[in-house]
PDB file of C-alpha atoms in Angstrom:
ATOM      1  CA  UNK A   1     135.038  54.540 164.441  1.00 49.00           C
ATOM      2  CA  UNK A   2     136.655  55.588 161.305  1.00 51.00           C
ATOM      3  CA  UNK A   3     137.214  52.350 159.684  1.00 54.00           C
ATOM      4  CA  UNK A   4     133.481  51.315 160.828  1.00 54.00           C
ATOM      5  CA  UNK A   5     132.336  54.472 158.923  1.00 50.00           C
ATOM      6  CA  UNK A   6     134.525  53.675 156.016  1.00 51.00           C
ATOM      7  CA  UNK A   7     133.652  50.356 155.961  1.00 52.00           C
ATOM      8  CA  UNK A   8     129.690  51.198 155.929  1.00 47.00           C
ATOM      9  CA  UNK A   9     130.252  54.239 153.843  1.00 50.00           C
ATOM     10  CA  UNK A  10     131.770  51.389 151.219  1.00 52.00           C
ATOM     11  CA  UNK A  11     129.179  48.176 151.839  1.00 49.00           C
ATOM     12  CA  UNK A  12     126.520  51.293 151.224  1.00 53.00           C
ATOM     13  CA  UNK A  13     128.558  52.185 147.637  1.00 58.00           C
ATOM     14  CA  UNK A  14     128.052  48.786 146.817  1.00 53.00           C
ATOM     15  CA  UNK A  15     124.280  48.162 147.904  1.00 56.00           C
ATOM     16  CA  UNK A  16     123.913  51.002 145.670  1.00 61.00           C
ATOM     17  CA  UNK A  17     125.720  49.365 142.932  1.00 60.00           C
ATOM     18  CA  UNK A  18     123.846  46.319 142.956  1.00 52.00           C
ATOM     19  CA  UNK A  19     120.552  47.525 143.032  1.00 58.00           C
ATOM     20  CA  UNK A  20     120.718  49.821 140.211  1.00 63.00           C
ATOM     21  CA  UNK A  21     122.734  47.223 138.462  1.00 61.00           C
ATOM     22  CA  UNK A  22     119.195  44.868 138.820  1.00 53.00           C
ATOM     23  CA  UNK A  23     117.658  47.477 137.836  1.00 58.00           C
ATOM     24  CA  UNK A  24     119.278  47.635 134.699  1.00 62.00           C
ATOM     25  CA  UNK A  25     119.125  43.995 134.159  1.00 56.00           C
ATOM     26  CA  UNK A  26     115.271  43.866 134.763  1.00 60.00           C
ATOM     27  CA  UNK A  27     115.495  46.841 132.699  1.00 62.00           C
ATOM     28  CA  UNK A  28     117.360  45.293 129.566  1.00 57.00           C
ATOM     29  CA  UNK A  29     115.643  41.586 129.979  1.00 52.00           C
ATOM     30  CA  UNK A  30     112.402  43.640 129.318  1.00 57.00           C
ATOM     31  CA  UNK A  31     113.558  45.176 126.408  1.00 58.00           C
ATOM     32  CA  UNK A  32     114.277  42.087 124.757  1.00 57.00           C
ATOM     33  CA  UNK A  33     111.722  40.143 125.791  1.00 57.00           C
ATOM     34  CA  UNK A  34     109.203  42.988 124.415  1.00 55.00           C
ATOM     35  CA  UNK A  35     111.588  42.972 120.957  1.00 60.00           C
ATOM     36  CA  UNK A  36     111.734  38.968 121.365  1.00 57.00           C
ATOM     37  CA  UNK A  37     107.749  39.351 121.446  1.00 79.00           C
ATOM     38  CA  UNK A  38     107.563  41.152 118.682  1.00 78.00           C
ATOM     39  CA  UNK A  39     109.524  39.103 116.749  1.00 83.00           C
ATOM     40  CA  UNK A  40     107.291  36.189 117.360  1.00 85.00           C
ATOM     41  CA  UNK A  41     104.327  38.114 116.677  1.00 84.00           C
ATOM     42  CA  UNK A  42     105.369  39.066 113.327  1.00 85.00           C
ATOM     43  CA  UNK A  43     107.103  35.240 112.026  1.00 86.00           C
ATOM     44  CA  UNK A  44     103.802  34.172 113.429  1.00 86.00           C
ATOM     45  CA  UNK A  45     101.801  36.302 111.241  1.00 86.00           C
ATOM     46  CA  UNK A  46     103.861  36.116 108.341  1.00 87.00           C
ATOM     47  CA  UNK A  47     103.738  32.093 108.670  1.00 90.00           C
ATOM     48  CA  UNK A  48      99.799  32.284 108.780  1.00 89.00           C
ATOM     49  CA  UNK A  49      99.682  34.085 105.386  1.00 88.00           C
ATOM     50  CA  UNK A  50     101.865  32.015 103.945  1.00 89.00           C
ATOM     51  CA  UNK A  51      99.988  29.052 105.213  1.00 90.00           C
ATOM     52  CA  UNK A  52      96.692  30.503 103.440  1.00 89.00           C
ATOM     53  CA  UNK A  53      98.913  31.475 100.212  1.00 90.00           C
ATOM     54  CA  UNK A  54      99.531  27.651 100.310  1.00 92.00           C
ATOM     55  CA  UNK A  55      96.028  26.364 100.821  1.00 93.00           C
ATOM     56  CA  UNK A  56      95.317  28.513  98.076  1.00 93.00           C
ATOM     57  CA  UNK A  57      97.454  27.272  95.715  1.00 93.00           C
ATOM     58  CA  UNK A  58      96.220  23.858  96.507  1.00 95.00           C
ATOM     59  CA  UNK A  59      92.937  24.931  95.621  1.00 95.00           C
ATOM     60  CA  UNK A  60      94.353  25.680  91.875  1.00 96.00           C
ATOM     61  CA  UNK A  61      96.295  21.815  91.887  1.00 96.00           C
ATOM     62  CA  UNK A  62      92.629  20.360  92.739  1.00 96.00           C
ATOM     63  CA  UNK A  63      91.259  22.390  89.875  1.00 96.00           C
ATOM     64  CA  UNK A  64      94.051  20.866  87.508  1.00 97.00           C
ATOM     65  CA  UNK A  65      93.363  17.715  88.706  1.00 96.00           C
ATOM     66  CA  UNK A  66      89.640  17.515  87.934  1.00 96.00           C
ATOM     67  CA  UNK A  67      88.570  15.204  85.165  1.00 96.00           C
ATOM     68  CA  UNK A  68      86.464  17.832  83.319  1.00 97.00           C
ATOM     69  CA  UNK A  69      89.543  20.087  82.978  1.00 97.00           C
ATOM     70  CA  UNK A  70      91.744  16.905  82.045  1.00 97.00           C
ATOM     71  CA  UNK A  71      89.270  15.572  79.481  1.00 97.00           C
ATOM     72  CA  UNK A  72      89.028  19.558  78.333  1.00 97.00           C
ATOM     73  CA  UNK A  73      92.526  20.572  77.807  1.00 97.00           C
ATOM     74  CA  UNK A  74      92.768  16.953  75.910  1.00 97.00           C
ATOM     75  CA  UNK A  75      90.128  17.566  73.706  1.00 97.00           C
ATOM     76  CA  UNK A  76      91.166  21.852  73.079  1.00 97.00           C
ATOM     77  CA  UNK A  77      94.361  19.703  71.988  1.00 97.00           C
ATOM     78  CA  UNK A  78      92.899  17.667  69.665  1.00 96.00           C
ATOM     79  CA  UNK A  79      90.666  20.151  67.819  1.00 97.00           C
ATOM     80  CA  UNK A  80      94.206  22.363  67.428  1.00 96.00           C
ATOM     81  CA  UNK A  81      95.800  19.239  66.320  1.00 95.00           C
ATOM     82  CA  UNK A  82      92.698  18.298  63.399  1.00 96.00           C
ATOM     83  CA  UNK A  83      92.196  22.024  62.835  1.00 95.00           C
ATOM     84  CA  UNK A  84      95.745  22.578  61.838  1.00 96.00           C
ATOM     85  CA  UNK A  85      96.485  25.514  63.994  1.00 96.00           C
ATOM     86  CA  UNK A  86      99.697  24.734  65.226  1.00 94.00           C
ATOM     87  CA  UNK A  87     100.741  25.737  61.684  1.00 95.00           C
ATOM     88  CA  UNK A  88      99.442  29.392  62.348  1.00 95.00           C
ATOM     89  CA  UNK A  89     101.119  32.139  63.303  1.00 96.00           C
ATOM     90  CA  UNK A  90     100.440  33.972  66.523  1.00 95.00           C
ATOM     91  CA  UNK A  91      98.857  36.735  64.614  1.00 96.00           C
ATOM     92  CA  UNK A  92      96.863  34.372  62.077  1.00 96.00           C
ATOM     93  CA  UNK A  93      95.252  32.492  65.567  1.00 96.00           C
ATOM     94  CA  UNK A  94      94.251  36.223  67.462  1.00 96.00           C
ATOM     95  CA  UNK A  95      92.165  36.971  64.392  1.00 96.00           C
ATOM     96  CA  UNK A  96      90.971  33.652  64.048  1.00 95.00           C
ATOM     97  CA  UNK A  97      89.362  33.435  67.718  1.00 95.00           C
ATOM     98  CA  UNK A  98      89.314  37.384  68.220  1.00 94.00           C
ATOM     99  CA  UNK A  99      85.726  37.218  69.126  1.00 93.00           C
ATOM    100  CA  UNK A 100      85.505  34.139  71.681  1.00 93.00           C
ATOM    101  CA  UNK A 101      89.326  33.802  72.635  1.00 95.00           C
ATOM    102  CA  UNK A 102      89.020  30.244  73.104  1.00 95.00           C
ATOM    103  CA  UNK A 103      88.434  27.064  70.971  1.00 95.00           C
ATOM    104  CA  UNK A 104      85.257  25.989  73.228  1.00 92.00           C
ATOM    105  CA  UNK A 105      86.162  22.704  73.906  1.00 90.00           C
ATOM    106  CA  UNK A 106      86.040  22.132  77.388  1.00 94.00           C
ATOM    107  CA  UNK A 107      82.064  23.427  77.800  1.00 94.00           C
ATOM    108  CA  UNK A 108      81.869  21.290  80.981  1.00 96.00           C
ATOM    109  CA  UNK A 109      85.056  22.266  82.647  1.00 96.00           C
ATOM    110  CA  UNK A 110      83.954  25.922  82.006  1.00 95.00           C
ATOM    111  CA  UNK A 111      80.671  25.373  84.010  1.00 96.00           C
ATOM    112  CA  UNK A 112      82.761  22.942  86.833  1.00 96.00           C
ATOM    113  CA  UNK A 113      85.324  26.191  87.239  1.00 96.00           C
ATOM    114  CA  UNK A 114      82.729  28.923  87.267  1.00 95.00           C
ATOM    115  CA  UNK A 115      81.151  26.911  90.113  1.00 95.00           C
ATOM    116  CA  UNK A 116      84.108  26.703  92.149  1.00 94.00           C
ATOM    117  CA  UNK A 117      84.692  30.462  91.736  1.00 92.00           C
ATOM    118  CA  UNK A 118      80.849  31.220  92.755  1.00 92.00           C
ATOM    119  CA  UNK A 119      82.015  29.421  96.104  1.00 91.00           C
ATOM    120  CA  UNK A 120      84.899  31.054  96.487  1.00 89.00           C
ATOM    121  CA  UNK A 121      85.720  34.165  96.221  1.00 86.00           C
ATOM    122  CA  UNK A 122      89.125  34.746  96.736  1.00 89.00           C
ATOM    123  CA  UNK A 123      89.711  34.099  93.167  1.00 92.00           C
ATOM    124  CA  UNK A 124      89.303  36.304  90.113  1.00 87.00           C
ATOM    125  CA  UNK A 125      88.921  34.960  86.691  1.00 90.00           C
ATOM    126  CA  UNK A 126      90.275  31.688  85.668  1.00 95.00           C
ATOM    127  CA  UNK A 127      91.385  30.284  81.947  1.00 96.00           C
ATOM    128  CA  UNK A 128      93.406  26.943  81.026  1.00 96.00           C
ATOM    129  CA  UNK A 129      94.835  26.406  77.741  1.00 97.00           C
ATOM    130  CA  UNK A 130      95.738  23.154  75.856  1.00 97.00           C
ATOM    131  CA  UNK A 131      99.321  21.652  75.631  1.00 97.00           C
ATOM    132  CA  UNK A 132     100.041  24.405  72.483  1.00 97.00           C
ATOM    133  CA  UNK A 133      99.054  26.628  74.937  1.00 97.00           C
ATOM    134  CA  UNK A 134      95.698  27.888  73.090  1.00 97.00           C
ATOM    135  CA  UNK A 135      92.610  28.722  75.556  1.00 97.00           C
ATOM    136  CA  UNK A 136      90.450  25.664  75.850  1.00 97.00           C
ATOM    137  CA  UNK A 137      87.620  27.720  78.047  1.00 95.00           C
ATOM    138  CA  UNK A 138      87.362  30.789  80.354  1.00 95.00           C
ATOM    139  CA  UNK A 139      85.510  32.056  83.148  1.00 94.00           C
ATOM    140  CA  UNK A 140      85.425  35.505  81.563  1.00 89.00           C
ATOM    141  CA  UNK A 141      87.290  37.447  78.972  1.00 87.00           C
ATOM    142  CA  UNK A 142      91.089  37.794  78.747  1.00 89.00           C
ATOM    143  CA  UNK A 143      92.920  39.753  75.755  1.00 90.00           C
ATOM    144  CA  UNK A 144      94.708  36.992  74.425  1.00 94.00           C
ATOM    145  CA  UNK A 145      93.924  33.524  73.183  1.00 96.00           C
ATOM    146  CA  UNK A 146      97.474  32.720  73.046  1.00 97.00           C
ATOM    147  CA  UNK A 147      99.166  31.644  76.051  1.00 97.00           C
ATOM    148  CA  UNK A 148     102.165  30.046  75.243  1.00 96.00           C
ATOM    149  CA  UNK A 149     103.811  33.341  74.751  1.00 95.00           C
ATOM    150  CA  UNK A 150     103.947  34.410  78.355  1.00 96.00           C
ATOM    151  CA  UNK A 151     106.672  33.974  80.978  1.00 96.00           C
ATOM    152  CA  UNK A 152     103.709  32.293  83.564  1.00 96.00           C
ATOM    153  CA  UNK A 153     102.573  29.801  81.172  1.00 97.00           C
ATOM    154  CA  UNK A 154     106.406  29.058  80.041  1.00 97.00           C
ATOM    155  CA  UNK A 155     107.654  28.364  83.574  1.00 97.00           C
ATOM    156  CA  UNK A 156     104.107  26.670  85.102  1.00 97.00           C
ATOM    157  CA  UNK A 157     104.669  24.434  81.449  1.00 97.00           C
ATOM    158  CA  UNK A 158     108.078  23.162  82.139  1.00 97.00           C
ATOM    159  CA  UNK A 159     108.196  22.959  86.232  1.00 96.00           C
ATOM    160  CA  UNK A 160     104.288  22.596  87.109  1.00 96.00           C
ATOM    161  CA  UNK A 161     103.736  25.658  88.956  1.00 96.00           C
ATOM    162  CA  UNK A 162     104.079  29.817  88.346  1.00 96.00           C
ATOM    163  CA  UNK A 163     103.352  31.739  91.213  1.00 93.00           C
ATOM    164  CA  UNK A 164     103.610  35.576  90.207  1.00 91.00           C
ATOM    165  CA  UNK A 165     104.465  38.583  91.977  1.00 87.00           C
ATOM    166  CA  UNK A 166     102.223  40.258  94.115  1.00 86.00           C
ATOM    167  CA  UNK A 167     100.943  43.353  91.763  1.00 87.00           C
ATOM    168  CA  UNK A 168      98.199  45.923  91.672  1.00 82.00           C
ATOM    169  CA  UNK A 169      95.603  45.978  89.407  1.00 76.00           C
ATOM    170  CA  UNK A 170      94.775  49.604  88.301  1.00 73.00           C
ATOM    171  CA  UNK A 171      91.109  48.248  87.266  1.00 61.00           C
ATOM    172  CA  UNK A 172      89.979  46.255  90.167  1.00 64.00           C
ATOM    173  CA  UNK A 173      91.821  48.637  92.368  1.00 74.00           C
ATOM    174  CA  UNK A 174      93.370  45.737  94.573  1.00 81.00           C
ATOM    175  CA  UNK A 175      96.471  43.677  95.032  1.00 86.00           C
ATOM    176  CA  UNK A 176      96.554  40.214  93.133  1.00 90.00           C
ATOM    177  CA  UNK A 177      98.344  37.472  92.823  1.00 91.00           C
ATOM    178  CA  UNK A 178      98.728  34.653  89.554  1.00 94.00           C
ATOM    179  CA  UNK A 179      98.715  31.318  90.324  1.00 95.00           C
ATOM    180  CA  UNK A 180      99.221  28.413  87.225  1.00 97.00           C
ATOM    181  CA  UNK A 181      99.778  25.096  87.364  1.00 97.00           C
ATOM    182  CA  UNK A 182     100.320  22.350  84.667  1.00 98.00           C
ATOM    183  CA  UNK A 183      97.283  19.822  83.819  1.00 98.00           C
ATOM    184  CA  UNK A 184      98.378  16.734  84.031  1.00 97.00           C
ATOM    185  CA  UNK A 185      97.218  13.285  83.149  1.00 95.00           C
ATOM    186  CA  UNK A 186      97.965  10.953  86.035  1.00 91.00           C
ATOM    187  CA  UNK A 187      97.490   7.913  83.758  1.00 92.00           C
ATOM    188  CA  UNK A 188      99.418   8.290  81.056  1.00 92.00           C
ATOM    189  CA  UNK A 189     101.682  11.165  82.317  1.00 91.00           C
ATOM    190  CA  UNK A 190     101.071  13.403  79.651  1.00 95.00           C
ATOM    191  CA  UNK A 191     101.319  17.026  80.100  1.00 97.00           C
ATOM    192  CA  UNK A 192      97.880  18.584  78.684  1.00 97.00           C
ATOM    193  CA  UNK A 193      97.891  22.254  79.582  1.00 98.00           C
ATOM    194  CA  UNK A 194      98.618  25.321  82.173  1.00 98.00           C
ATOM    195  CA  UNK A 195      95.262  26.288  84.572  1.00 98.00           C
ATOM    196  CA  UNK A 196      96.114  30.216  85.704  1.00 97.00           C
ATOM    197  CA  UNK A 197      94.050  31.844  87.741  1.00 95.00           C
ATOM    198  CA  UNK A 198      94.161  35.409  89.757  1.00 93.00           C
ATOM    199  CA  UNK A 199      94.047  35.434  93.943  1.00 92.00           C
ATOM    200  CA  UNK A 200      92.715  38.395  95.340  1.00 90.00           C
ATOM    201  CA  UNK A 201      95.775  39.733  97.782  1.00 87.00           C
ATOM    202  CA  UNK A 202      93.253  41.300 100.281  1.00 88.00           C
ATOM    203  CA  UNK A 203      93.116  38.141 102.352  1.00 88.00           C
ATOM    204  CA  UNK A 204      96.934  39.453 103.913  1.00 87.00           C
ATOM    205  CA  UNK A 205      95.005  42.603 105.108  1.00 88.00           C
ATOM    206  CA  UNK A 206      92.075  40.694 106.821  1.00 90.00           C
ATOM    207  CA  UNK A 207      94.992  38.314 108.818  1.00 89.00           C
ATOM    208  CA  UNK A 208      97.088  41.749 110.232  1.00 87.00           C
ATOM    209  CA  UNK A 209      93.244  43.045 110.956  1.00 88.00           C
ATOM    210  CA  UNK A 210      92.293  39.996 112.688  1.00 88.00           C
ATOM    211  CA  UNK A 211      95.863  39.377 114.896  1.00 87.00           C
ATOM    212  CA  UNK A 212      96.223  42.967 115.686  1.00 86.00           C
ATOM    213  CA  UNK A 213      95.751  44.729 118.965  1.00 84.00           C
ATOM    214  CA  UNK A 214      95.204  47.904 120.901  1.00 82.00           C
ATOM    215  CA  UNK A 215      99.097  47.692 121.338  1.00 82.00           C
ATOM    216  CA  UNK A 216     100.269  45.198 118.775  1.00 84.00           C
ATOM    217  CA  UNK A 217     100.222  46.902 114.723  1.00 87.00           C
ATOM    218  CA  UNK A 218     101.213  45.283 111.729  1.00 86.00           C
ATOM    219  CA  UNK A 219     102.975  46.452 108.288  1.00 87.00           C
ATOM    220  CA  UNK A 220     103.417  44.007 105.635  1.00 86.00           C
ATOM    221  CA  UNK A 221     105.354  45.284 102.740  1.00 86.00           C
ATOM    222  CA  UNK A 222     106.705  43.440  99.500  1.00 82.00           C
ATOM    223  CA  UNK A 223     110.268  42.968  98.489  1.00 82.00           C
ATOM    224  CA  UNK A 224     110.092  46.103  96.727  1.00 84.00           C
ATOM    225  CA  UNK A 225     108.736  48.144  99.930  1.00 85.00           C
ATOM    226  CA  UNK A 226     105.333  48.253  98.484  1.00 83.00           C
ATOM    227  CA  UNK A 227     102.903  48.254 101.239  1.00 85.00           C
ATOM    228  CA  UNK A 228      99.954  45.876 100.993  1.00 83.00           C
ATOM    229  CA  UNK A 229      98.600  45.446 104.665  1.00 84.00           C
ATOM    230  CA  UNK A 230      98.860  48.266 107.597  1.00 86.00           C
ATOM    231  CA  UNK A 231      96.690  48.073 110.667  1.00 86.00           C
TER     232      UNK A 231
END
């Protein structure tokens, strides 16, 4: 009797044992199949804004690939050429073009890229200079008619493509983004100008909005720990 007693008293222990043992399991498979979850969620959503930061981008390449913009920036290039202002100093060309900012050469690829920003809206303003890096036309004003100058039109000169930073603009009140990208001549291979344009950052926000949930919440933050989406 007291070995049966022990021996039940034991096989009890270990029923015991087990079960809160499953418990634990069930407990701890939960936990990281919620945190595995949520990991998905997230590279999911991240992957979708990058996939519409792409798109975008693309966007700019077809507007650097359009003929009015090629035949522009080759023609902006040819006026600086005949005009002599290479020879001018930075400061000699902003007072030269202080009132229009551009040379005015590319009066059909200004009208082609104002109606591509009428149907979409995503973008902000949108310039493109010629090869010296002078503004051959503009979708509205910009402070300088100099280009060449600047980091964006530098690195979008000499590898094709400048994506900026994310940063806030005080005046519109909203996260952008600068896109440029080279013109290029497909036929003869030339390298004609930089097309930059501004993408308006709010598009992140409306993604988190759209994938979140009564118990699913998104932050998106920048490198920096800026926050620029929070649902």
């Amino acid at each position: 009797i007291i070995l049966a007693t022990v021996v039940f008293l034991g096989l009890t222990q270990l029923g015991n044992d087990a079960n809160r043992r499953v418990y634990e399991s069930r407990d701890a498979l939960e936990s990281d199949r919620v945190l595995v979850t949520s990991q998905d969620l997230a590279v999911s959503v991240s992957r979708e804004i990058n996939l519409v930061l792409i798109e975008r981008i693309e966007d700019v390449r077809d507007w650097s690939r359009n003929q009015a913009v090629i035949d522009g920036a080759f023609d902006a290039g040819i006026f600086a050429r005949d005009e002599g202002l290479v020879a001018l100093s930075i400061d000699e060309l902003e007072t030269r073009f202080d009132s229009t900012k551009s040379t005015q050469k590319a009066i059909r690829a200004r009208a082609y890229l104002r109606t591509e920003l009428a149907n979409n809206r995503a973008f902000g303003e949108i310039l493109f200079t010629d090869a010296n890096g002078f503004n051959a036309a503009l979708t509205s004003e910009t402070r300088d008619f100099v280009q060449s100058d600047e980091d964006w039109w530098q690195t979008a000169w000499t590898e094709g493509i400048n994506v900026d930073d994310i940063e806030f603009d005080e005046s519109a009140g909203e996260f952008s983004v600068g896109i440029a990208v080279r013109i290029d001549d497909a036929r003869t291979g030339l390298r004609l100008g930089v097309l930059k344009t501004t993408l308006d950052a709010r598009f992140v926000e409306r993604i988190a909005n759209a994938r979140a949930t009564s118990s699913t919440d998104y932050t998106v933050a920048l490198p920096d720990g800026r926050l620029i989406a929070e649902t």
